[in-house]
């Protein structure tokens, strides 16, 4: 395992190149270019704000901020899975003709999406200060840890899905359906206590729940997040990433033949 990790590290220049290509080329040729990375999620958030503040009348103070601070990490997570799941299949010409650690493809996808998250956080902080909400500097110190935990979790899931998709292409469509339902069992649109019954049970065991809750605690409530649940989530994410790498390496031998 250590030998393979060292090999991945030796290809960090390739990872950097793939990340830059992803960030620059996603909206290449469009008028707004890179700014579509901010405009698209912002439009999605505006739709939810309209529905829950005007139509359904979910009465939460500063609901726009309540939603934004949770929606940004959620959209980052979903984009990692949606784009990363097909990262091996989508680069079939590279995988079959050039040798490199194949896991750098899903890794570069996840890194690119989290760089985008850091950029969107600039917009979030702008909304916070424009709205006169302010921040808690002590709580803010925990934000990098929360982002790191989500990164590790997204990386592990994306790596294993990218490998399985080589053999079962339907996985890409299954992931899309699961993510469409996932927003309702993750505390993005509303508080967890509003969910009852079976959905509440799913939300309780959802590993992303403590992460999204922590984002909201830090940026909306200006409180230090629940650290015991975060440490448990961090442990789960690390174990998941290790298992994902072993599964990836086990399946990798058949990539060239399947692609």
PDB file of C-alpha atoms in Angstrom:
ATOM      1  CA  UNK A   1       0.000   0.000   0.000  1.00  0.00           C
ATOM      2  CA  UNK A   2       2.768   2.431   0.938  1.00  0.00           C
ATOM      3  CA  UNK A   3       4.565   1.681  -2.333  1.00  0.00           C
ATOM      4  CA  UNK A   4       1.436   2.520  -4.314  1.00  0.00           C
ATOM      5  CA  UNK A   5       0.825   5.710  -2.323  1.00  0.00           C
ATOM      6  CA  UNK A   6       4.401   6.802  -3.056  1.00  0.00           C
ATOM      7  CA  UNK A   7       3.771   6.135  -6.737  1.00  0.00           C
ATOM      8  CA  UNK A   8       0.641   8.286  -6.641  1.00  0.00           C
ATOM      9  CA  UNK A   9       2.673  11.046  -5.001  1.00  0.00           C
ATOM     10  CA  UNK A  10       5.217  10.838  -7.834  1.00  0.00           C
ATOM     11  CA  UNK A  11       2.374  11.630 -10.258  1.00  0.00           C
ATOM     12  CA  UNK A  12       1.279  14.743  -8.370  1.00  0.00           C
ATOM     13  CA  UNK A  13       2.292  16.845 -11.383  1.00  0.00           C
ATOM     14  CA  UNK A  14      -0.133  14.848 -13.515  1.00  0.00           C
ATOM     15  CA  UNK A  15      -2.835  15.326 -10.886  1.00  0.00           C
ATOM     16  CA  UNK A  16      -2.205  19.082 -10.917  1.00  0.00           C
ATOM     17  CA  UNK A  17      -2.508  19.107 -14.702  1.00  0.00           C
ATOM     18  CA  UNK A  18      -5.768  17.157 -14.634  1.00  0.00           C
ATOM     19  CA  UNK A  19      -7.199  19.473 -11.966  1.00  0.00           C
ATOM     20  CA  UNK A  20      -6.304  22.575 -13.987  1.00  0.00           C
ATOM     21  CA  UNK A  21      -7.786  21.042 -17.129  1.00  0.00           C
ATOM     22  CA  UNK A  22     -10.973  20.257 -15.243  1.00  0.00           C
ATOM     23  CA  UNK A  23     -11.349  23.750 -13.781  1.00  0.00           C
ATOM     24  CA  UNK A  24     -10.471  25.570 -17.009  1.00  0.00           C
ATOM     25  CA  UNK A  25     -12.048  23.267 -19.560  1.00  0.00           C
ATOM     26  CA  UNK A  26     -15.413  22.573 -17.990  1.00  0.00           C
ATOM     27  CA  UNK A  27     -16.986  25.717 -19.475  1.00  0.00           C
ATOM     28  CA  UNK A  28     -14.390  26.395 -22.167  1.00  0.00           C
ATOM     29  CA  UNK A  29     -15.728  28.573 -24.964  1.00  0.00           C
ATOM     30  CA  UNK A  30     -18.577  30.040 -22.915  1.00  0.00           C
ATOM     31  CA  UNK A  31     -18.872  33.770 -22.222  1.00  0.00           C
ATOM     32  CA  UNK A  32     -18.683  33.503 -18.435  1.00  0.00           C
ATOM     33  CA  UNK A  33     -16.139  30.688 -18.529  1.00  0.00           C
ATOM     34  CA  UNK A  34     -14.953  29.662 -15.067  1.00  0.00           C
ATOM     35  CA  UNK A  35     -17.629  31.798 -13.369  1.00  0.00           C
ATOM     36  CA  UNK A  36     -20.233  29.205 -14.380  1.00  0.00           C
ATOM     37  CA  UNK A  37     -18.779  27.188 -11.489  1.00  0.00           C
ATOM     38  CA  UNK A  38     -20.357  29.805  -9.215  1.00  0.00           C
ATOM     39  CA  UNK A  39     -23.436  30.723 -11.256  1.00  0.00           C
ATOM     40  CA  UNK A  40     -24.824  27.163 -11.612  1.00  0.00           C
ATOM     41  CA  UNK A  41     -24.912  26.309  -7.878  1.00  0.00           C
ATOM     42  CA  UNK A  42     -26.156  29.798  -7.079  1.00  0.00           C
ATOM     43  CA  UNK A  43     -29.132  29.335  -9.407  1.00  0.00           C
ATOM     44  CA  UNK A  44     -29.934  25.978  -7.815  1.00  0.00           C
ATOM     45  CA  UNK A  45     -29.850  27.577  -4.382  1.00  0.00           C
ATOM     46  CA  UNK A  46     -32.106  30.448  -5.499  1.00  0.00           C
ATOM     47  CA  UNK A  47     -34.729  27.933  -6.658  1.00  0.00           C
ATOM     48  CA  UNK A  48     -34.742  26.199  -3.258  1.00  0.00           C
ATOM     49  CA  UNK A  49     -34.873  29.551  -1.455  1.00  0.00           C
ATOM     50  CA  UNK A  50     -37.913  30.540  -3.526  1.00  0.00           C
ATOM     51  CA  UNK A  51     -39.697  27.255  -2.862  1.00  0.00           C
ATOM     52  CA  UNK A  52     -39.035  27.026   0.867  1.00  0.00           C
ATOM     53  CA  UNK A  53     -39.385  30.689   1.765  1.00  0.00           C
ATOM     54  CA  UNK A  54     -42.260  31.702  -0.520  1.00  0.00           C
ATOM     55  CA  UNK A  55     -44.186  28.572  -1.524  1.00  0.00           C
ATOM     56  CA  UNK A  56     -43.854  26.127   1.384  1.00  0.00           C
ATOM     57  CA  UNK A  57     -43.275  28.960   3.861  1.00  0.00           C
ATOM     58  CA  UNK A  58     -40.531  27.347   5.922  1.00  0.00           C
ATOM     59  CA  UNK A  59     -40.096  30.151   8.446  1.00  0.00           C
ATOM     60  CA  UNK A  60     -36.396  30.263   9.353  1.00  0.00           C
ATOM     61  CA  UNK A  61     -34.557  33.536  10.045  1.00  0.00           C
ATOM     62  CA  UNK A  62     -32.259  34.427   7.153  1.00  0.00           C
ATOM     63  CA  UNK A  63     -33.266  31.255   5.319  1.00  0.00           C
ATOM     64  CA  UNK A  64     -31.059  32.161   2.356  1.00  0.00           C
ATOM     65  CA  UNK A  65     -28.001  31.813   4.613  1.00  0.00           C
ATOM     66  CA  UNK A  66     -29.399  28.751   6.404  1.00  0.00           C
ATOM     67  CA  UNK A  67     -29.650  27.048   3.007  1.00  0.00           C
ATOM     68  CA  UNK A  68     -26.466  28.330   1.361  1.00  0.00           C
ATOM     69  CA  UNK A  69     -24.057  27.162   4.087  1.00  0.00           C
ATOM     70  CA  UNK A  70     -25.402  23.602   3.788  1.00  0.00           C
ATOM     71  CA  UNK A  71     -26.127  23.518   0.059  1.00  0.00           C
ATOM     72  CA  UNK A  72     -22.567  24.403  -0.993  1.00  0.00           C
ATOM     73  CA  UNK A  73     -20.925  21.343   0.637  1.00  0.00           C
ATOM     74  CA  UNK A  74     -23.836  19.154  -0.511  1.00  0.00           C
ATOM     75  CA  UNK A  75     -23.458  20.238  -4.147  1.00  0.00           C
ATOM     76  CA  UNK A  76     -19.701  19.668  -3.899  1.00  0.00           C
ATOM     77  CA  UNK A  77     -20.276  16.142  -2.636  1.00  0.00           C
ATOM     78  CA  UNK A  78     -22.832  15.338  -5.343  1.00  0.00           C
ATOM     79  CA  UNK A  79     -20.596  16.710  -8.106  1.00  0.00           C
ATOM     80  CA  UNK A  80     -17.696  14.572  -6.866  1.00  0.00           C
ATOM     81  CA  UNK A  81     -19.839  11.446  -7.178  1.00  0.00           C
ATOM     82  CA  UNK A  82     -21.554  12.396 -10.442  1.00  0.00           C
ATOM     83  CA  UNK A  83     -18.356  13.323 -12.256  1.00  0.00           C
ATOM     84  CA  UNK A  84     -15.954  10.991 -10.485  1.00  0.00           C
ATOM     85  CA  UNK A  85     -18.027   7.842 -10.977  1.00  0.00           C
ATOM     86  CA  UNK A  86     -17.335   7.892 -14.716  1.00  0.00           C
ATOM     87  CA  UNK A  87     -13.800   9.273 -14.493  1.00  0.00           C
ATOM     88  CA  UNK A  88     -12.106   5.977 -15.457  1.00  0.00           C
ATOM     89  CA  UNK A  89     -14.576   5.106 -18.208  1.00  0.00           C
ATOM     90  CA  UNK A  90     -14.483   8.675 -19.520  1.00  0.00           C
ATOM     91  CA  UNK A  91     -10.698   8.548 -19.900  1.00  0.00           C
ATOM     92  CA  UNK A  92     -10.612   5.107 -21.509  1.00  0.00           C
ATOM     93  CA  UNK A  93      -8.034   6.114 -24.128  1.00  0.00           C
ATOM     94  CA  UNK A  94      -5.572   7.127 -21.414  1.00  0.00           C
ATOM     95  CA  UNK A  95      -6.218   4.071 -19.233  1.00  0.00           C
ATOM     96  CA  UNK A  96      -5.722   1.600 -22.079  1.00  0.00           C
ATOM     97  CA  UNK A  97      -2.682   3.221 -23.711  1.00  0.00           C
ATOM     98  CA  UNK A  98      -0.644   4.988 -21.017  1.00  0.00           C
ATOM     99  CA  UNK A  99       0.529   3.659 -17.671  1.00  0.00           C
ATOM    100  CA  UNK A 100      -0.158   5.713 -14.568  1.00  0.00           C
ATOM    101  CA  UNK A 101      -1.877   4.997 -11.242  1.00  0.00           C
ATOM    102  CA  UNK A 102      -5.471   4.976 -12.439  1.00  0.00           C
ATOM    103  CA  UNK A 103      -6.798   6.289  -9.136  1.00  0.00           C
ATOM    104  CA  UNK A 104      -5.363   9.707  -9.940  1.00  0.00           C
ATOM    105  CA  UNK A 105      -8.352  10.219 -12.278  1.00  0.00           C
ATOM    106  CA  UNK A 106     -11.033  10.155  -9.533  1.00  0.00           C
ATOM    107  CA  UNK A 107      -8.592  11.877  -7.164  1.00  0.00           C
ATOM    108  CA  UNK A 108      -8.138  14.812  -9.550  1.00  0.00           C
ATOM    109  CA  UNK A 109     -11.914  15.095 -10.018  1.00  0.00           C
ATOM    110  CA  UNK A 110     -12.504  15.337  -6.261  1.00  0.00           C
ATOM    111  CA  UNK A 111      -9.673  17.848  -5.778  1.00  0.00           C
ATOM    112  CA  UNK A 112     -11.087  20.070  -8.534  1.00  0.00           C
ATOM    113  CA  UNK A 113     -14.552  20.060  -6.962  1.00  0.00           C
ATOM    114  CA  UNK A 114     -13.172  20.978  -3.535  1.00  0.00           C
ATOM    115  CA  UNK A 115     -11.111  23.812  -4.986  1.00  0.00           C
ATOM    116  CA  UNK A 116     -14.392  25.034  -6.393  1.00  0.00           C
ATOM    117  CA  UNK A 117     -15.931  24.700  -2.904  1.00  0.00           C
ATOM    118  CA  UNK A 118     -13.216  26.930  -1.458  1.00  0.00           C
ATOM    119  CA  UNK A 119     -13.979  29.529  -4.123  1.00  0.00           C
ATOM    120  CA  UNK A 120     -17.717  29.390  -3.450  1.00  0.00           C
ATOM    121  CA  UNK A 121     -17.025  29.872   0.260  1.00  0.00           C
ATOM    122  CA  UNK A 122     -15.817  33.368  -0.688  1.00  0.00           C
ATOM    123  CA  UNK A 123     -19.352  34.030  -1.913  1.00  0.00           C
ATOM    124  CA  UNK A 124     -20.779  32.539   1.286  1.00  0.00           C
ATOM    125  CA  UNK A 125     -18.692  34.820   3.486  1.00  0.00           C
ATOM    126  CA  UNK A 126     -19.723  37.774   1.329  1.00  0.00           C
ATOM    127  CA  UNK A 127     -23.387  36.908   1.963  1.00  0.00           C
ATOM    128  CA  UNK A 128     -22.698  36.547   5.675  1.00  0.00           C
ATOM    129  CA  UNK A 129     -21.137  39.986   5.988  1.00  0.00           C
ATOM    130  CA  UNK A 130     -23.537  41.704   3.590  1.00  0.00           C
ATOM    131  CA  UNK A 131     -26.395  40.375   5.702  1.00  0.00           C
ATOM    132  CA  UNK A 132     -24.685  41.669   8.835  1.00  0.00           C
ATOM    133  CA  UNK A 133     -24.518  38.201  10.398  1.00  0.00           C
ATOM    134  CA  UNK A 134     -20.809  38.098  11.196  1.00  0.00           C
ATOM    135  CA  UNK A 135     -18.822  35.018  12.243  1.00  0.00           C
ATOM    136  CA  UNK A 136     -17.494  33.380  15.384  1.00  0.00           C
ATOM    137  CA  UNK A 137     -13.682  33.253  14.978  1.00  0.00           C
ATOM    138  CA  UNK A 138     -13.370  30.364  17.440  1.00  0.00           C
ATOM    139  CA  UNK A 139     -15.979  28.271  15.605  1.00  0.00           C
ATOM    140  CA  UNK A 140     -14.420  29.198  12.267  1.00  0.00           C
ATOM    141  CA  UNK A 141     -11.192  27.436  13.279  1.00  0.00           C
ATOM    142  CA  UNK A 142     -13.032  24.118  12.923  1.00  0.00           C
ATOM    143  CA  UNK A 143     -14.061  24.754   9.318  1.00  0.00           C
ATOM    144  CA  UNK A 144     -10.858  23.358   7.699  1.00  0.00           C
ATOM    145  CA  UNK A 145     -11.307  20.130   9.675  1.00  0.00           C
ATOM    146  CA  UNK A 146     -14.899  19.752   8.490  1.00  0.00           C
ATOM    147  CA  UNK A 147     -13.863  20.366   4.875  1.00  0.00           C
ATOM    148  CA  UNK A 148     -11.062  17.781   5.215  1.00  0.00           C
ATOM    149  CA  UNK A 149     -13.463  15.169   6.602  1.00  0.00           C
ATOM    150  CA  UNK A 150     -15.884  15.720   3.727  1.00  0.00           C
ATOM    151  CA  UNK A 151     -12.985  15.559   1.246  1.00  0.00           C
ATOM    152  CA  UNK A 152     -11.816  12.180   2.585  1.00  0.00           C
ATOM    153  CA  UNK A 153     -15.364  10.820   2.540  1.00  0.00           C
ATOM    154  CA  UNK A 154     -16.041  12.027  -1.005  1.00  0.00           C
ATOM    155  CA  UNK A 155     -12.683  10.684  -2.165  1.00  0.00           C
ATOM    156  CA  UNK A 156     -13.297   7.188  -0.788  1.00  0.00           C
ATOM    157  CA  UNK A 157     -16.784   6.870  -2.284  1.00  0.00           C
ATOM    158  CA  UNK A 158     -15.708   8.314  -5.640  1.00  0.00           C
ATOM    159  CA  UNK A 159     -12.709   5.986  -5.936  1.00  0.00           C
ATOM    160  CA  UNK A 160     -14.715   2.825  -5.330  1.00  0.00           C
ATOM    161  CA  UNK A 161     -17.598   3.915  -7.585  1.00  0.00           C
ATOM    162  CA  UNK A 162     -15.198   4.779 -10.422  1.00  0.00           C
ATOM    163  CA  UNK A 163     -13.772   1.252 -10.274  1.00  0.00           C
ATOM    164  CA  UNK A 164     -17.137  -0.526 -10.115  1.00  0.00           C
ATOM    165  CA  UNK A 165     -18.469   1.564 -13.014  1.00  0.00           C
ATOM    166  CA  UNK A 166     -15.835   0.076 -15.324  1.00  0.00           C
ATOM    167  CA  UNK A 167     -17.606  -3.279 -14.928  1.00  0.00           C
ATOM    168  CA  UNK A 168     -21.188  -2.071 -14.394  1.00  0.00           C
ATOM    169  CA  UNK A 169     -21.966   1.097 -16.366  1.00  0.00           C
ATOM    170  CA  UNK A 170     -25.418   1.334 -14.799  1.00  0.00           C
ATOM    171  CA  UNK A 171     -23.770   2.563 -11.595  1.00  0.00           C
ATOM    172  CA  UNK A 172     -23.582   6.093 -13.036  1.00  0.00           C
ATOM    173  CA  UNK A 173     -27.376   6.248 -13.399  1.00  0.00           C
ATOM    174  CA  UNK A 174     -28.005   4.637 -10.026  1.00  0.00           C
ATOM    175  CA  UNK A 175     -25.780   7.259  -8.378  1.00  0.00           C
ATOM    176  CA  UNK A 176     -27.779  10.065  -9.993  1.00  0.00           C
ATOM    177  CA  UNK A 177     -31.055   8.651  -8.664  1.00  0.00           C
ATOM    178  CA  UNK A 178     -29.656   8.102  -5.179  1.00  0.00           C
ATOM    179  CA  UNK A 179     -28.337  11.662  -5.039  1.00  0.00           C
ATOM    180  CA  UNK A 180     -31.700  13.085  -6.126  1.00  0.00           C
ATOM    181  CA  UNK A 181     -33.268  11.342  -3.135  1.00  0.00           C
ATOM    182  CA  UNK A 182     -30.266  12.020  -0.898  1.00  0.00           C
ATOM    183  CA  UNK A 183     -30.992  15.715  -0.430  1.00  0.00           C
ATOM    184  CA  UNK A 184     -34.153  14.721   1.485  1.00  0.00           C
ATOM    185  CA  UNK A 185     -32.292  12.487   3.958  1.00  0.00           C
ATOM    186  CA  UNK A 186     -29.452  14.949   4.537  1.00  0.00           C
ATOM    187  CA  UNK A 187     -30.045  18.121   6.643  1.00  0.00           C
ATOM    188  CA  UNK A 188     -29.632  20.515   3.726  1.00  0.00           C
ATOM    189  CA  UNK A 189     -33.083  22.027   3.202  1.00  0.00           C
ATOM    190  CA  UNK A 190     -34.344  21.856   6.781  1.00  0.00           C
ATOM    191  CA  UNK A 191     -33.454  20.932  10.352  1.00  0.00           C
ATOM    192  CA  UNK A 192     -33.075  17.199  11.161  1.00  0.00           C
ATOM    193  CA  UNK A 193     -35.828  17.330  13.807  1.00  0.00           C
ATOM    194  CA  UNK A 194     -38.377  18.164  11.103  1.00  0.00           C
ATOM    195  CA  UNK A 195     -37.955  14.690   9.602  1.00  0.00           C
ATOM    196  CA  UNK A 196     -39.934  11.843  11.171  1.00  0.00           C
ATOM    197  CA  UNK A 197     -40.245   8.088  10.845  1.00  0.00           C
ATOM    198  CA  UNK A 198     -38.268   6.047   8.350  1.00  0.00           C
ATOM    199  CA  UNK A 199     -36.584   9.054   6.723  1.00  0.00           C
ATOM    200  CA  UNK A 200     -35.367  10.240  10.121  1.00  0.00           C
ATOM    201  CA  UNK A 201     -33.693   6.858  10.682  1.00  0.00           C
ATOM    202  CA  UNK A 202     -31.896   7.140   7.351  1.00  0.00           C
ATOM    203  CA  UNK A 203     -30.792  10.679   8.157  1.00  0.00           C
ATOM    204  CA  UNK A 204     -29.408   9.523  11.508  1.00  0.00           C
ATOM    205  CA  UNK A 205     -27.141   6.926   9.891  1.00  0.00           C
ATOM    206  CA  UNK A 206     -26.247   9.115   6.911  1.00  0.00           C
ATOM    207  CA  UNK A 207     -22.472   9.734   7.322  1.00  0.00           C
ATOM    208  CA  UNK A 208     -22.827  13.107   5.635  1.00  0.00           C
ATOM    209  CA  UNK A 209     -25.311  14.377   8.252  1.00  0.00           C
ATOM    210  CA  UNK A 210     -22.648  15.371  10.854  1.00  0.00           C
ATOM    211  CA  UNK A 211     -20.627  17.123   8.147  1.00  0.00           C
ATOM    212  CA  UNK A 212     -23.506  19.226   6.804  1.00  0.00           C
ATOM    213  CA  UNK A 213     -24.645  19.959  10.362  1.00  0.00           C
ATOM    214  CA  UNK A 214     -21.131  21.124  11.246  1.00  0.00           C
ATOM    215  CA  UNK A 215     -21.052  23.530   8.283  1.00  0.00           C
ATOM    216  CA  UNK A 216     -24.339  25.030   9.464  1.00  0.00           C
ATOM    217  CA  UNK A 217     -23.223  25.173  13.106  1.00  0.00           C
ATOM    218  CA  UNK A 218     -20.072  27.089  12.172  1.00  0.00           C
ATOM    219  CA  UNK A 219     -21.376  29.457   9.504  1.00  0.00           C
ATOM    220  CA  UNK A 220     -25.053  29.945  10.411  1.00  0.00           C
ATOM    221  CA  UNK A 221     -25.381  29.385  14.155  1.00  0.00           C
ATOM    222  CA  UNK A 222     -21.778  30.527  14.784  1.00  0.00           C
ATOM    223  CA  UNK A 223     -21.213  27.642  17.179  1.00  0.00           C
ATOM    224  CA  UNK A 224     -18.470  25.063  17.668  1.00  0.00           C
ATOM    225  CA  UNK A 225     -19.665  21.832  15.991  1.00  0.00           C
ATOM    226  CA  UNK A 226     -20.376  18.583  17.819  1.00  0.00           C
ATOM    227  CA  UNK A 227     -16.849  17.185  17.946  1.00  0.00           C
ATOM    228  CA  UNK A 228     -17.617  13.593  19.119  1.00  0.00           C
ATOM    229  CA  UNK A 229     -19.845  13.009  16.081  1.00  0.00           C
ATOM    230  CA  UNK A 230     -17.272  14.662  13.810  1.00  0.00           C
ATOM    231  CA  UNK A 231     -14.448  12.461  15.097  1.00  0.00           C
ATOM    232  CA  UNK A 232     -16.606   9.364  14.549  1.00  0.00           C
ATOM    233  CA  UNK A 233     -17.342  10.569  11.021  1.00  0.00           C
ATOM    234  CA  UNK A 234     -13.631  11.218  10.428  1.00  0.00           C
ATOM    235  CA  UNK A 235     -12.786   7.675  11.535  1.00  0.00           C
ATOM    236  CA  UNK A 236     -15.487   6.259   9.251  1.00  0.00           C
ATOM    237  CA  UNK A 237     -14.210   8.351   6.316  1.00  0.00           C
ATOM    238  CA  UNK A 238     -10.604   7.193   6.771  1.00  0.00           C
ATOM    239  CA  UNK A 239     -11.552   3.516   7.036  1.00  0.00           C
ATOM    240  CA  UNK A 240     -13.818   3.918   4.011  1.00  0.00           C
ATOM    241  CA  UNK A 241     -10.987   5.479   1.975  1.00  0.00           C
ATOM    242  CA  UNK A 242      -8.572   2.665   2.864  1.00  0.00           C
ATOM    243  CA  UNK A 243     -11.125   0.014   1.899  1.00  0.00           C
ATOM    244  CA  UNK A 244     -11.923   1.911  -1.310  1.00  0.00           C
ATOM    245  CA  UNK A 245      -8.260   1.883  -2.339  1.00  0.00           C
ATOM    246  CA  UNK A 246      -7.939  -1.855  -1.735  1.00  0.00           C
ATOM    247  CA  UNK A 247     -11.107  -2.554  -3.752  1.00  0.00           C
ATOM    248  CA  UNK A 248      -9.858  -0.259  -6.529  1.00  0.00           C
ATOM    249  CA  UNK A 249      -6.510  -2.037  -6.722  1.00  0.00           C
ATOM    250  CA  UNK A 250      -8.270  -5.413  -6.746  1.00  0.00           C
ATOM    251  CA  UNK A 251     -10.477  -4.431  -9.681  1.00  0.00           C
ATOM    252  CA  UNK A 252      -7.834  -2.458 -11.566  1.00  0.00           C
ATOM    253  CA  UNK A 253      -6.289  -5.474 -13.296  1.00  0.00           C
ATOM    254  CA  UNK A 254      -9.338  -5.825 -15.544  1.00  0.00           C
ATOM    255  CA  UNK A 255      -9.752  -2.168 -16.500  1.00  0.00           C
ATOM    256  CA  UNK A 256      -7.973  -2.330 -19.864  1.00  0.00           C
ATOM    257  CA  UNK A 257      -9.956  -5.393 -20.941  1.00  0.00           C
ATOM    258  CA  UNK A 258     -13.341  -4.000 -19.842  1.00  0.00           C
ATOM    259  CA  UNK A 259     -12.773  -0.545 -21.326  1.00  0.00           C
TER     260      UNK A 259
END
